[in-house]
PDB file of C-alpha atoms in Angstrom:
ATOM      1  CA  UNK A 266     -11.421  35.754 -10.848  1.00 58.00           C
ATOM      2  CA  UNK A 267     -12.269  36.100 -14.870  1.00 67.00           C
ATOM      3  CA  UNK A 268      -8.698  34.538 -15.554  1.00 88.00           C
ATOM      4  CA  UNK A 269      -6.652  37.668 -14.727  1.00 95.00           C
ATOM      5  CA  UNK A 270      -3.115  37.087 -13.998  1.00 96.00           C
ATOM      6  CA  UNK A 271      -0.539  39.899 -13.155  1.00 98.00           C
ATOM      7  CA  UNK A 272       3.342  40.057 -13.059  1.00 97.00           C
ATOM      8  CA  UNK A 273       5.426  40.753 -11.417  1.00 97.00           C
ATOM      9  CA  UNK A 274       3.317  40.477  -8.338  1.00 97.00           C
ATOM     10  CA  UNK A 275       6.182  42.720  -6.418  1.00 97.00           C
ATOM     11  CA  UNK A 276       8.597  45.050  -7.344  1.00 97.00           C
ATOM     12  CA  UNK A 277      11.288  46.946  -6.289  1.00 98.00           C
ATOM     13  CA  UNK A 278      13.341  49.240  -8.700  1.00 97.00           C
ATOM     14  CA  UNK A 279      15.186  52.347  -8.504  1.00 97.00           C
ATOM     15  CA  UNK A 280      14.161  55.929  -9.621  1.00 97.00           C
ATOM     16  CA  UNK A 281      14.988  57.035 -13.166  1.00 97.00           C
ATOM     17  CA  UNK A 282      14.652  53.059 -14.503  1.00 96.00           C
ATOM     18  CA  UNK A 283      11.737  51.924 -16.889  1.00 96.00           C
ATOM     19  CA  UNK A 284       9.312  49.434 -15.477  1.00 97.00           C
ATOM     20  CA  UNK A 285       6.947  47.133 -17.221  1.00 98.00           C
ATOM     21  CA  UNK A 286       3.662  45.603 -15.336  1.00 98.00           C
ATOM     22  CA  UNK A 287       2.112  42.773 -17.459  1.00 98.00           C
ATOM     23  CA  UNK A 288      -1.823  42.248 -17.359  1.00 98.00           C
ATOM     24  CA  UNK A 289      -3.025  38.729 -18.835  1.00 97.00           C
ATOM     25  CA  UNK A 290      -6.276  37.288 -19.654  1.00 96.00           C
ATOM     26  CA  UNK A 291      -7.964  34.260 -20.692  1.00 93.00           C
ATOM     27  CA  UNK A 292     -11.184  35.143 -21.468  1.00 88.00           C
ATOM     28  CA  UNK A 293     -11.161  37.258 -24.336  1.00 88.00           C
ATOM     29  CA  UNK A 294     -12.826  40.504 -23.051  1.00 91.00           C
ATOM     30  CA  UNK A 295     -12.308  43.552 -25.062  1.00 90.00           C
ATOM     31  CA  UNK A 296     -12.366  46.114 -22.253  1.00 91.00           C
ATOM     32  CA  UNK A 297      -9.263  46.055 -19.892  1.00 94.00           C
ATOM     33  CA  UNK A 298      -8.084  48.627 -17.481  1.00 95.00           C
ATOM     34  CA  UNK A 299      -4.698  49.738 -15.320  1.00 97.00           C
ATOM     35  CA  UNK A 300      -5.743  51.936 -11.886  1.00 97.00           C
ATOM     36  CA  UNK A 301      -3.145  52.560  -8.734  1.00 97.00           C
ATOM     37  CA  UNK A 302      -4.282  52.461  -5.040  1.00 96.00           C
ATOM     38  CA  UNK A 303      -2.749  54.271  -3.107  1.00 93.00           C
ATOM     39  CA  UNK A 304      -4.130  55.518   0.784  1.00 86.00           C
ATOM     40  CA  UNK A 305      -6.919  57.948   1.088  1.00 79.00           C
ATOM     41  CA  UNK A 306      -7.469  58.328  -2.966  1.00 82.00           C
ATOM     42  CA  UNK A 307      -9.245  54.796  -3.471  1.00 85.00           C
ATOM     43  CA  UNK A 308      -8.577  53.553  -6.915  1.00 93.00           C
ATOM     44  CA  UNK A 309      -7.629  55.844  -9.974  1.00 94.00           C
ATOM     45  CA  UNK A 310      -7.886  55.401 -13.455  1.00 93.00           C
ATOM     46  CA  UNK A 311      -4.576  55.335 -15.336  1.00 96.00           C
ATOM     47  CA  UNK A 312      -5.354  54.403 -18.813  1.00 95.00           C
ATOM     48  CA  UNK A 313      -7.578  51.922 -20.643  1.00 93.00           C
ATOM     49  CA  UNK A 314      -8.114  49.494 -23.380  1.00 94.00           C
ATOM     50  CA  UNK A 315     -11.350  48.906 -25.465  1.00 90.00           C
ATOM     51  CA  UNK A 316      -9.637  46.568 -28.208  1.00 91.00           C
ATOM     52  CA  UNK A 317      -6.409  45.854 -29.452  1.00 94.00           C
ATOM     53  CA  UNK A 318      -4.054  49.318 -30.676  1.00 92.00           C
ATOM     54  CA  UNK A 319      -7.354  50.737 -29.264  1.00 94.00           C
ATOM     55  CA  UNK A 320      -6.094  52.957 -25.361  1.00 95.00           C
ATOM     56  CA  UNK A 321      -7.196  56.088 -24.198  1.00 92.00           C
ATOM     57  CA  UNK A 322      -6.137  57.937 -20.648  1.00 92.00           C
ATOM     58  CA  UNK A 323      -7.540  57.800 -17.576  1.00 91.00           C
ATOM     59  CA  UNK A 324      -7.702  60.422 -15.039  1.00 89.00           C
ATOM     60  CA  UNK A 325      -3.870  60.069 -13.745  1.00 94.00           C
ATOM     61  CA  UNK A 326      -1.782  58.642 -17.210  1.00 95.00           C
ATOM     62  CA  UNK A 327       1.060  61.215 -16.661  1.00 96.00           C
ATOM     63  CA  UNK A 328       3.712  59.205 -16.522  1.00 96.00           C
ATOM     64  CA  UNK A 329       2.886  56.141 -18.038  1.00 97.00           C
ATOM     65  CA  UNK A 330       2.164  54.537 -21.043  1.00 97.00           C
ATOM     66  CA  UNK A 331       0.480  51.379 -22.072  1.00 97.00           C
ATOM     67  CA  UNK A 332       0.236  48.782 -24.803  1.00 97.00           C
ATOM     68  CA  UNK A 333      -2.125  45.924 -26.057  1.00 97.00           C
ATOM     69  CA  UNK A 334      -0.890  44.293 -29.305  1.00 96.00           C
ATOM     70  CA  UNK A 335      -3.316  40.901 -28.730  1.00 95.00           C
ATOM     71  CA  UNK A 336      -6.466  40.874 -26.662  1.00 95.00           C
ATOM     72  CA  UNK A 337      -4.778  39.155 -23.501  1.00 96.00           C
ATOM     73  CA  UNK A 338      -2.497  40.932 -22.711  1.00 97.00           C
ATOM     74  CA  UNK A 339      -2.072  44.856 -21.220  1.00 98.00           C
ATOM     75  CA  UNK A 340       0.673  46.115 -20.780  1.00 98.00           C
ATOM     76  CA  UNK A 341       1.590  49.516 -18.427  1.00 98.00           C
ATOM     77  CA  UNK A 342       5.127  51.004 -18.590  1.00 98.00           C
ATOM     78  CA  UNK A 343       6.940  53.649 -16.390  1.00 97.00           C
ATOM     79  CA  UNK A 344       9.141  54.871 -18.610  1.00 93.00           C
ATOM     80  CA  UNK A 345      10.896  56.566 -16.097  1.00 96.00           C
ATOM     81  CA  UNK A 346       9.661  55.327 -12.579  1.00 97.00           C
ATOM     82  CA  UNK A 347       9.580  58.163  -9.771  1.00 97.00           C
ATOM     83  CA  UNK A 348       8.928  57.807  -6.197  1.00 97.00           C
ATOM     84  CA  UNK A 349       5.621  58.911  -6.237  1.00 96.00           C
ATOM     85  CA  UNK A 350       5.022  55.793  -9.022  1.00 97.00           C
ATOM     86  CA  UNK A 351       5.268  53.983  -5.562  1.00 97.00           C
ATOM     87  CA  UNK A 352       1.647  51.938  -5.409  1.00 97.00           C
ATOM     88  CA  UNK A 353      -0.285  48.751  -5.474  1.00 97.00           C
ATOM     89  CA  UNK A 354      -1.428  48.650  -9.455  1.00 98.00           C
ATOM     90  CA  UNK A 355      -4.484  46.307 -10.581  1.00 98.00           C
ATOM     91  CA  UNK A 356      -5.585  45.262 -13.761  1.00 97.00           C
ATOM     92  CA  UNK A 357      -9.368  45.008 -14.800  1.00 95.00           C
ATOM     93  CA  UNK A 358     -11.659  43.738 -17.501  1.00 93.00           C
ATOM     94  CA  UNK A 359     -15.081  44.514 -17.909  1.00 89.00           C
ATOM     95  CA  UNK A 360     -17.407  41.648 -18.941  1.00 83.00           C
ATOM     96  CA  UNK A 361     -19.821  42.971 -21.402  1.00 72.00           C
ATOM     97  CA  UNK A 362     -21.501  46.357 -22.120  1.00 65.00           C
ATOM     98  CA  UNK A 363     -24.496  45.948 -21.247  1.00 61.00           C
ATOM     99  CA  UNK A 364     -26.540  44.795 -18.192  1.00 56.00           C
ATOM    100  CA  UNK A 365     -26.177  42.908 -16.387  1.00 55.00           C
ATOM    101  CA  UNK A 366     -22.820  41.767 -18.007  1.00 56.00           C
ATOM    102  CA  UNK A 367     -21.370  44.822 -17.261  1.00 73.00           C
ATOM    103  CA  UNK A 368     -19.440  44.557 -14.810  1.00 84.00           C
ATOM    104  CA  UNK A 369     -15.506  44.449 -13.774  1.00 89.00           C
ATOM    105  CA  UNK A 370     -13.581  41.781 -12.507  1.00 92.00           C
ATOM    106  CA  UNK A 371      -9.883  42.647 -11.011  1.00 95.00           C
ATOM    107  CA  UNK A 372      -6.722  41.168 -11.049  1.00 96.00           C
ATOM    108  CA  UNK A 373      -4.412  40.127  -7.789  1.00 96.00           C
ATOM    109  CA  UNK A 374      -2.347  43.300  -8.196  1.00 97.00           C
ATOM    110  CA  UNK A 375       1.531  44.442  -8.187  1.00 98.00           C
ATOM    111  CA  UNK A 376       2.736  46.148  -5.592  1.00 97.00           C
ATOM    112  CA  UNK A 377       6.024  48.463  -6.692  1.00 98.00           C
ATOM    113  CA  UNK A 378       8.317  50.199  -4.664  1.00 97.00           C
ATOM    114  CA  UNK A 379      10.469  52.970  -6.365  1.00 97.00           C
ATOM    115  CA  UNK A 380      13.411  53.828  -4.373  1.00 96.00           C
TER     116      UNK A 380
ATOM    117  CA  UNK B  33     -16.174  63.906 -13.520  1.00 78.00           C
ATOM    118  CA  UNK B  34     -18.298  62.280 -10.944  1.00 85.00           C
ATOM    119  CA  UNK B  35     -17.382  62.387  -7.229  1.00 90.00           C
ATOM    120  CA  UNK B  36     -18.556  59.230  -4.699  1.00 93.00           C
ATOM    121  CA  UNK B  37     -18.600  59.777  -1.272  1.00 95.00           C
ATOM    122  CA  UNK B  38     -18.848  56.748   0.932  1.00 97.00           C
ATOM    123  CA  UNK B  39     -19.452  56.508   4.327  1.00 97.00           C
ATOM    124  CA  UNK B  40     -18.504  56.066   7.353  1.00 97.00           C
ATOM    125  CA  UNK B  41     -14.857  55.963   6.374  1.00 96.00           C
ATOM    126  CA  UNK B  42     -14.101  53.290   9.281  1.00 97.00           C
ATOM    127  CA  UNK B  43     -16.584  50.825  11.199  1.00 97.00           C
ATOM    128  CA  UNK B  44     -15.699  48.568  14.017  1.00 97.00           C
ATOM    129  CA  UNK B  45     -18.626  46.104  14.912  1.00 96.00           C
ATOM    130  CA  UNK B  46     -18.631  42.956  16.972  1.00 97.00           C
ATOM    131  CA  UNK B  47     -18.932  39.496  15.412  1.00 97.00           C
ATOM    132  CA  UNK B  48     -22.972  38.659  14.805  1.00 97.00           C
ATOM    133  CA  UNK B  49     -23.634  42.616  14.174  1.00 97.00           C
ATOM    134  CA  UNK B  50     -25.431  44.610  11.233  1.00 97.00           C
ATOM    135  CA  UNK B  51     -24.096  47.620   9.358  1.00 96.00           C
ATOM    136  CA  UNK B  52     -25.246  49.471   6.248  1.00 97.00           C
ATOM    137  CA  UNK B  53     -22.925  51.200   4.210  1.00 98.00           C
ATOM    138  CA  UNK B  54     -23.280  54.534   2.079  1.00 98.00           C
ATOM    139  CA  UNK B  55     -22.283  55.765  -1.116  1.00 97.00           C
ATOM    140  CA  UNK B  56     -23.048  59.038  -2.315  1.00 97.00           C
ATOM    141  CA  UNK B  57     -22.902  60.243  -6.162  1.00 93.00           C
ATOM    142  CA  UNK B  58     -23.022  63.886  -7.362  1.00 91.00           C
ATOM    143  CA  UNK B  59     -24.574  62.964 -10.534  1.00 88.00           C
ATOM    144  CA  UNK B  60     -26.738  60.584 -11.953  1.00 86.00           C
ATOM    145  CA  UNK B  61     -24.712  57.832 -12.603  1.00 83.00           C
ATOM    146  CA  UNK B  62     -25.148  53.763 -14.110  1.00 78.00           C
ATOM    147  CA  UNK B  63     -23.306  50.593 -13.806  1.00 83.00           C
ATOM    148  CA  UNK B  64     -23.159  50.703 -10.150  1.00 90.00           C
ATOM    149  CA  UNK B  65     -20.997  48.338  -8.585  1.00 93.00           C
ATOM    150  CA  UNK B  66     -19.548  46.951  -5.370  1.00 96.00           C
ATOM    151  CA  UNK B  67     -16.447  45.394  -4.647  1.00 96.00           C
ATOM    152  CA  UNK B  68     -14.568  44.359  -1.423  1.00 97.00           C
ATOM    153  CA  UNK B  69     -11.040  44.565  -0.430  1.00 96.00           C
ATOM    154  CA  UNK B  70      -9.863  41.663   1.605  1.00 95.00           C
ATOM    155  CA  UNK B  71      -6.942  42.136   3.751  1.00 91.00           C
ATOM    156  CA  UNK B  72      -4.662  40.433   1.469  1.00 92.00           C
ATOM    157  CA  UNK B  73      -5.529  43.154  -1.449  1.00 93.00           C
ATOM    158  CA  UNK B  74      -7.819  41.181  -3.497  1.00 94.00           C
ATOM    159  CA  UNK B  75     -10.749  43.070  -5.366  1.00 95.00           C
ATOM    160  CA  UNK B  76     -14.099  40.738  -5.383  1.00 94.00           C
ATOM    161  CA  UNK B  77     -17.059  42.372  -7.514  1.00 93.00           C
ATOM    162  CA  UNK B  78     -20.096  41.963  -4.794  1.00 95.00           C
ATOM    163  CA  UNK B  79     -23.133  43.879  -6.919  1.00 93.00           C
ATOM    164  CA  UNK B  80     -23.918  45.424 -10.124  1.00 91.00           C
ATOM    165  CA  UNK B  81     -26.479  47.716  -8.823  1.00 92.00           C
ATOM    166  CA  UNK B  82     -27.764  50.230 -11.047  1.00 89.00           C
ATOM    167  CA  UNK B  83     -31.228  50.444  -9.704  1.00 91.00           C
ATOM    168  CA  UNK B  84     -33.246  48.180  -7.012  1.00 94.00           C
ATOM    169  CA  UNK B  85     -32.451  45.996  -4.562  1.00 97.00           C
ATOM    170  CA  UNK B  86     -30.172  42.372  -4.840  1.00 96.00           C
ATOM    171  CA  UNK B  87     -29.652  40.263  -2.081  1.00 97.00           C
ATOM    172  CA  UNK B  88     -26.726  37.550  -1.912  1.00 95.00           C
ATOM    173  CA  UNK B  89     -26.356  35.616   1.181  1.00 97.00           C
ATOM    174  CA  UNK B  90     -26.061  37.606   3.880  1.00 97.00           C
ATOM    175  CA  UNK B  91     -24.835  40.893   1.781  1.00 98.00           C
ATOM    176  CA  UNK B  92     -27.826  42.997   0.295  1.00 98.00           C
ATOM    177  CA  UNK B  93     -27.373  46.416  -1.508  1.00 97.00           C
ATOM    178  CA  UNK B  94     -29.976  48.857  -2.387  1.00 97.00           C
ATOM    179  CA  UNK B  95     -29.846  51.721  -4.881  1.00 96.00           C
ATOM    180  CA  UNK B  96     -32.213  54.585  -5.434  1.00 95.00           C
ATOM    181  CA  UNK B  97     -30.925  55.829  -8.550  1.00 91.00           C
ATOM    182  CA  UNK B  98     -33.392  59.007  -8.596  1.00 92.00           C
ATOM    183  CA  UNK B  99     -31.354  60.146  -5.616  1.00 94.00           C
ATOM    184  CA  UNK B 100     -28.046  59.442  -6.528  1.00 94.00           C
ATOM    185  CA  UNK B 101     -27.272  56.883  -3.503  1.00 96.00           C
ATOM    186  CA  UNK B 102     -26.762  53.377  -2.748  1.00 97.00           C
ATOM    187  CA  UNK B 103     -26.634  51.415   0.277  1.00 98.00           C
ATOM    188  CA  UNK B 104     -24.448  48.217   0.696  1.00 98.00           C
ATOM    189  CA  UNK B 105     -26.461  45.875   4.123  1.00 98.00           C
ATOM    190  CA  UNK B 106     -24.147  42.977   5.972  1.00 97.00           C
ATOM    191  CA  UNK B 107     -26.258  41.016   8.587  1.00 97.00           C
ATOM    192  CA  UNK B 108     -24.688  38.652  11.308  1.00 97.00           C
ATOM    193  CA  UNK B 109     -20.956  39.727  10.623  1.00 97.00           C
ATOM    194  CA  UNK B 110     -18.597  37.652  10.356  1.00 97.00           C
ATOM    195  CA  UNK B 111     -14.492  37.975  10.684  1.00 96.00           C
ATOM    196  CA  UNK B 112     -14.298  36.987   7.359  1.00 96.00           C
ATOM    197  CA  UNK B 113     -16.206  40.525   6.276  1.00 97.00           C
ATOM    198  CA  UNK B 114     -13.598  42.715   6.944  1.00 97.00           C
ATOM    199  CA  UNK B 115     -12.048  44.465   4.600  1.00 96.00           C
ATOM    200  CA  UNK B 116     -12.907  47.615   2.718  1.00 97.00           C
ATOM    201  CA  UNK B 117     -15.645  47.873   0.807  1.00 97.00           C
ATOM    202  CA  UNK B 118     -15.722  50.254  -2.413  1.00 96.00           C
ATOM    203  CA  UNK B 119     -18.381  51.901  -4.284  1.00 96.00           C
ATOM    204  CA  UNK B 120     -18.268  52.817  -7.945  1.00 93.00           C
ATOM    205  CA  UNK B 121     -20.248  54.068 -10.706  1.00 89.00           C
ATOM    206  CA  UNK B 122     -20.169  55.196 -14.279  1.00 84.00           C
ATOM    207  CA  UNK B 123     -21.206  58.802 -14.905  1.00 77.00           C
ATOM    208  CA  UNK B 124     -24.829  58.928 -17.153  1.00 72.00           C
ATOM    209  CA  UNK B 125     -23.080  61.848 -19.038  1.00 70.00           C
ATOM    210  CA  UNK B 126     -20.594  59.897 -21.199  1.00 63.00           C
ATOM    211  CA  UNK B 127     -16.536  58.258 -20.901  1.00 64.00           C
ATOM    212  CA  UNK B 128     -17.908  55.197 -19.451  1.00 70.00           C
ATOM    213  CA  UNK B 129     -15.287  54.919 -16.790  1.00 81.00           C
ATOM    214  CA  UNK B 130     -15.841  54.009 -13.703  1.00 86.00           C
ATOM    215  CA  UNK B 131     -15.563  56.532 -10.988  1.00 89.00           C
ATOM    216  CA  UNK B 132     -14.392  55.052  -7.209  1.00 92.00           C
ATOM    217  CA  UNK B 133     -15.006  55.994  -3.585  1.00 93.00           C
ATOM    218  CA  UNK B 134     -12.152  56.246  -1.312  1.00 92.00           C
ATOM    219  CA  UNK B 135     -13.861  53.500   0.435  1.00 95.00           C
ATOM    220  CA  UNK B 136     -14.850  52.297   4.351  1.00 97.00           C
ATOM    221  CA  UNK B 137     -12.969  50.006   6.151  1.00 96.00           C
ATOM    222  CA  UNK B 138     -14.929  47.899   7.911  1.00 97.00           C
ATOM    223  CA  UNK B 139     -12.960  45.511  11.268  1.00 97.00           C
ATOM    224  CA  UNK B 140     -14.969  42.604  12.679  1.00 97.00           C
ATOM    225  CA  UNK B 141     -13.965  41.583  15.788  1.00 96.00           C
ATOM    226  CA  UNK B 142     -14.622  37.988  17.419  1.00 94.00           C
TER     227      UNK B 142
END
């Protein structure tokens, strides 16, 4: 499982609150990534790390906004969670850059309900 | 971007069966990968398949890079294989993300 821990695992909040998802890792990868799953759309892209301070967006980032002040840790926030925020959310790292290291190893997931 | 078509979308087979799954790029693409879904949610990394063929038990997966597919092979099914299974690859053309299919579900049945 490459040491990747997520919390909170569930979530339920209300619409118009700010939500925080916490990504942790032990290994010291550089690479680490946010996507949502959600039915029929497989998994998306939010945003990404490639070192610390160092993000960029994926291909659905409206919306949120992410963090990574020490290598372990990635952080995603709604800043202002909507219903259609409601999704399963996994965290990734990426091994290496080259082969055959290259490769990406999720996390359990959070599952968040916005009401 | 890319776009990865995988198919069928949905597979029933009986226990002790054989099915090959597809994935489709539109574009060259590298760091192809394989991952199944469990029906609890977790994400396991099966292959990284750029090119060739890798074999891992009783899961094998092909890709012919030159023609932009890959196939994922599970012999003598078990319960224990269903899920979904996802596709993904990184476009040759730059932004080194990875690009997913929508996936197929695949139901074993005793």
């Amino acid at each position: 499982d490459a040491g990747i821990t997520q919390s909170p695992r569930h979530k339920v909040t209300e619409t118009g609150t700010p939500v925080t998802l916490r990504c942790h890792q032990t290994e010291n990868h550089r690479y680490m990534y946010w996507y949502r799953q959600d039915p029929g759309h497989g998994l998306r892209l939010i945003h990404y790390s490639y070192g610390v301070k160092d993000t960029d967006k994926g291909e659905v980032s409206d919306g949120y906004s992410v963090s990574r002040s020490k290598t372990e840790d990635f952080l995603l926030t709604l800043e202002s969670a909507t219903s259609s925020q409601t999704s399963v959310y996994f965290c990734a790292i990426r091994t290496g850059l080259a082969a055959p290291l290259d490769t990406q190893y999720f996390g359990p997931g959070t599952r968040l309900t916005v009401l | 971007g890319i776009q990865v078509e995988q198919s069928p979308p949905d597979l029933i087979l009986q226990e002790g069966a054989n099915s090959t799954l597809r994935c489709n790029f539109s574009d060259s693409v590298n760091n192809l990968q394989w991952f199944h879904q469990n029906p609890w949610g977790q994400l396991i990394n099966l292959f990284y398949i750029p090119s060739g063929t890798k074999q891992n038990g009783r899961l094998s997966a092909t890709t012919v890079a030159t023609e932009r597919y890959s196939l994922l092979y599970i012999s003598s099914s078990q319960t224990t294989d269903s899920g979904v299974y996802f596709c993904a690859g990184v476009s040759n053309f730059g932004n080194e993300k990875l690009t997913f299919g929508t996936g197929t579900r695949l139901t074993i049945i005793p």
